[in-house]
mmCIF file of C-alpha atoms in Angstrom:
data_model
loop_
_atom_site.group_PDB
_atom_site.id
_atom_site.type_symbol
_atom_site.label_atom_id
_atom_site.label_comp_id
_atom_site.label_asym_id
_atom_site.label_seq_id
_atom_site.Cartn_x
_atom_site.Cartn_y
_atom_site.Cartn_z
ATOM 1 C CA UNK A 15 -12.366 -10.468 -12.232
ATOM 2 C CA UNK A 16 -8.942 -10.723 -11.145
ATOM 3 C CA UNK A 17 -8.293 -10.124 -7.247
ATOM 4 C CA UNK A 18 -5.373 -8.167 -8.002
ATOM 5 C CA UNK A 19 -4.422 -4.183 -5.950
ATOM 6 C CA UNK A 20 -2.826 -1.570 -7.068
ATOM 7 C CA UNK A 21 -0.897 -0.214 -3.919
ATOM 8 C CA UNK A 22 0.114 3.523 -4.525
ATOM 9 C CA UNK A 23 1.981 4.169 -1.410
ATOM 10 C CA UNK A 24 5.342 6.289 -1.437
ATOM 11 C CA UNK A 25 5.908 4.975 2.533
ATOM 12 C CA UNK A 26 8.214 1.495 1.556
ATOM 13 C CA UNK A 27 7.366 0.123 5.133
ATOM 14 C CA UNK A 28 3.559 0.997 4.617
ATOM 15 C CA UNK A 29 4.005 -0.637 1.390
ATOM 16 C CA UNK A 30 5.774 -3.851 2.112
ATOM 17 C CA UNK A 31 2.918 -4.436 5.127
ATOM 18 C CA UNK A 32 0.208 -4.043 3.055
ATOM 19 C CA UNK A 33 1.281 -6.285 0.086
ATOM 20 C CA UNK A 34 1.851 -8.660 2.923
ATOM 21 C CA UNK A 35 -1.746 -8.659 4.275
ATOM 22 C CA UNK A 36 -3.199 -8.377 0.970
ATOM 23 C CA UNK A 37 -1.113 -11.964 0.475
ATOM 24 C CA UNK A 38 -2.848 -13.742 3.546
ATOM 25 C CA UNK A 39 -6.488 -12.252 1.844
ATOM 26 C CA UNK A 40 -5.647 -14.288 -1.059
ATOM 27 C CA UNK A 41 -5.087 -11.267 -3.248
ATOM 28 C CA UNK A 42 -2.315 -10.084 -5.455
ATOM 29 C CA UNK A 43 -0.286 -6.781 -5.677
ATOM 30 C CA UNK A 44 1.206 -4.068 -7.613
ATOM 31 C CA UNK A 45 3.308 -1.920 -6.612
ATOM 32 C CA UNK A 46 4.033 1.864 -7.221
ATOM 33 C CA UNK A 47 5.568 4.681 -4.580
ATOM 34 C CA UNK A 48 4.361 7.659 -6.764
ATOM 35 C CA UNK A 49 1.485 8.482 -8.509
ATOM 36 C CA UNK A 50 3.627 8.712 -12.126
ATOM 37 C CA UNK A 51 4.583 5.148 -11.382
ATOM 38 C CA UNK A 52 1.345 4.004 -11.040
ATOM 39 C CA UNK A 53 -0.344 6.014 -14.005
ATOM 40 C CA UNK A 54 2.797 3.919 -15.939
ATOM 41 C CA UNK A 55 1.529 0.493 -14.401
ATOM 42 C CA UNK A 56 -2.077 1.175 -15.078
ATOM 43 C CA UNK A 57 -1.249 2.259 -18.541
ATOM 44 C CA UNK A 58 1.210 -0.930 -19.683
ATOM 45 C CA UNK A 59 -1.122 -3.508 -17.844
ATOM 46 C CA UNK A 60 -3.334 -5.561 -19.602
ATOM 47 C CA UNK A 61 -4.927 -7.030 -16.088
ATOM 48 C CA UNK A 62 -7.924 -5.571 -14.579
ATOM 49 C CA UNK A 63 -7.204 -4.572 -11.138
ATOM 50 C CA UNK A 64 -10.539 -5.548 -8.785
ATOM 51 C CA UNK A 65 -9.095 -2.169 -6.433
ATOM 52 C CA UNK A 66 -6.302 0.416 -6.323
ATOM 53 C CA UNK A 67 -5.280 1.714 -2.846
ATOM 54 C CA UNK A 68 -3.933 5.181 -2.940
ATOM 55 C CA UNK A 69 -2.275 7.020 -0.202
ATOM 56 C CA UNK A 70 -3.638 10.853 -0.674
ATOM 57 C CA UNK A 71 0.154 12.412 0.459
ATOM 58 C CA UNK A 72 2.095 11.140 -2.579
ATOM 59 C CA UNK A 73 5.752 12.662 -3.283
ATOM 60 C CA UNK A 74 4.785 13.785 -7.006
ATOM 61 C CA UNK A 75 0.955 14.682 -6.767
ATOM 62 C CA UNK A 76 -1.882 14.944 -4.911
ATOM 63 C CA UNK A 77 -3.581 11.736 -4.377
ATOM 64 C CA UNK A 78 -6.857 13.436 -5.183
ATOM 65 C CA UNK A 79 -5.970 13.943 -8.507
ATOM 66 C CA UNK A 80 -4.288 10.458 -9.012
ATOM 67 C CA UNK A 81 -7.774 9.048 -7.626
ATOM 68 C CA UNK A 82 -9.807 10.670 -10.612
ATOM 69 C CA UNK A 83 -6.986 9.693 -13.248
ATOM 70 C CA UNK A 84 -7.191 6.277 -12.136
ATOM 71 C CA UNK A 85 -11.110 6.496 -12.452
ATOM 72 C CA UNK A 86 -10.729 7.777 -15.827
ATOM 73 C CA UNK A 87 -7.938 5.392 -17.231
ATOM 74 C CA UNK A 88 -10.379 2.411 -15.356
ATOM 75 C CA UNK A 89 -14.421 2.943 -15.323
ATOM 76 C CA UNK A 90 -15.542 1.168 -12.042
ATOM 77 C CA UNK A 91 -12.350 0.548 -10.622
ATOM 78 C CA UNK A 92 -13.255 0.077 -6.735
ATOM 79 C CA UNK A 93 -10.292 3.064 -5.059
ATOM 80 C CA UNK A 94 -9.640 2.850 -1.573
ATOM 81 C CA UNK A 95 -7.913 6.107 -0.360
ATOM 82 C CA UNK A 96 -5.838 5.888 2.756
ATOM 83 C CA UNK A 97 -3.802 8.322 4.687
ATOM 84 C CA UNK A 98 -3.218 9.276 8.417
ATOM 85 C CA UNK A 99 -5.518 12.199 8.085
ATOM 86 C CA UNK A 100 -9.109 12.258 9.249
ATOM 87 C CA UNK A 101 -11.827 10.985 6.705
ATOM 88 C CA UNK A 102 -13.265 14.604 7.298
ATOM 89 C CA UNK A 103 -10.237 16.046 5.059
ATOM 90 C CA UNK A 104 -10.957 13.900 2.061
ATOM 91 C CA UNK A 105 -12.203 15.798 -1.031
ATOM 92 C CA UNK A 106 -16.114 15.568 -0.692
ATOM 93 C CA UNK A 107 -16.175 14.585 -4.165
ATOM 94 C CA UNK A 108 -14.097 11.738 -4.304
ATOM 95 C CA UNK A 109 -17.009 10.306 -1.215
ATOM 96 C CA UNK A 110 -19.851 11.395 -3.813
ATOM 97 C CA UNK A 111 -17.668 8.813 -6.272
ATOM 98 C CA UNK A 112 -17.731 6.218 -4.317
ATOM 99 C CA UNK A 113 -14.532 5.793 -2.923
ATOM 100 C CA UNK A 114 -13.648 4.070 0.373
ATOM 101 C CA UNK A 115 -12.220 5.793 3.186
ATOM 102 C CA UNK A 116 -9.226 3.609 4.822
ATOM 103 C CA UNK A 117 -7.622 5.702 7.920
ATOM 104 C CA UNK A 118 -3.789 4.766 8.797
ATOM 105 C CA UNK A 119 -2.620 2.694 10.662
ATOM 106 C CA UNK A 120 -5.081 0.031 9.318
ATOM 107 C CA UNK A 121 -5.038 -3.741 10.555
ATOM 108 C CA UNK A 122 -5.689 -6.611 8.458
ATOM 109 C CA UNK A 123 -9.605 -6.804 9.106
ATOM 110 C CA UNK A 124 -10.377 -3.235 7.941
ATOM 111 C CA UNK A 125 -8.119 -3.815 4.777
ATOM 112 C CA UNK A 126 -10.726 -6.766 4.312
ATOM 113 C CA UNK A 127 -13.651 -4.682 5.055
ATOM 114 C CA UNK A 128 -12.586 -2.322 2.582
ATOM 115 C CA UNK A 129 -11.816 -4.239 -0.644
ATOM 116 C CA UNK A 130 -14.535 -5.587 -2.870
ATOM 117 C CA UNK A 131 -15.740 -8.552 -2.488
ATOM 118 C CA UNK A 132 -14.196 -11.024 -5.717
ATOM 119 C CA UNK A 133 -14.428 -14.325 -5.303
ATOM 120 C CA UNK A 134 -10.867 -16.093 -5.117
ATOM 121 C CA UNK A 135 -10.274 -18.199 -8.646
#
């Protein structure tokens, strides 16, 4: 498996940081600041993504709903949801799924603590 993250984060600061931790952890990213961007990306790449991070207060959607899309267009795809919020006001459901809980503002060891473990090719 590919260590390659999709980032869905509409924050361009946020974003930037993250792609540049994710580059010291050895992994690749892409990008999208909506969730219609990254339903495009998802669609039109051929890659497997090991993870998709998705911040839950997206300009265009809920990132709830962009969670389960993702889980639909990729079986098994390991989602990290972050957002400023408390992990209390994530959708119970989306906890039942399996998805990982990543509270803002994160630091480089719990972006590592939350991604899967792939070994680096």
């Amino acid at each position: 498996m590919t260590r390659v993250v999709l980032i869905v984060e509409d924050e361009p600061m946020v974003r930037m940081l993250t792609v540049d931790m994710l580059d010291v952890l050895g992994w690749a990213a892409l990008e999208a600041g909506a969730a219609g961007e990254a339903l495009r990306l998802v669609e039109r790449e051929k890659a497997q993504f090991a993870a998709a991070l998705v911040d839950l207060g997206l300009p265009d959607r809920r990132g709830e709903d962009l969670v389960r899309d993702l889980q639909r267009l990729r079986p098994g795809l390991h989602v990290i949801v972050t957002t400023g919020r408390g992990e209390d006001d994530m959708d119970p459901d989306l906890k039942a799924a399996g998805v990982t809980f990543l509270g803002k503002p994160y630091q480089l060891a719990d972006l590592e603590e939350a991604l899967p473990v792939v070994p680096a090719s």
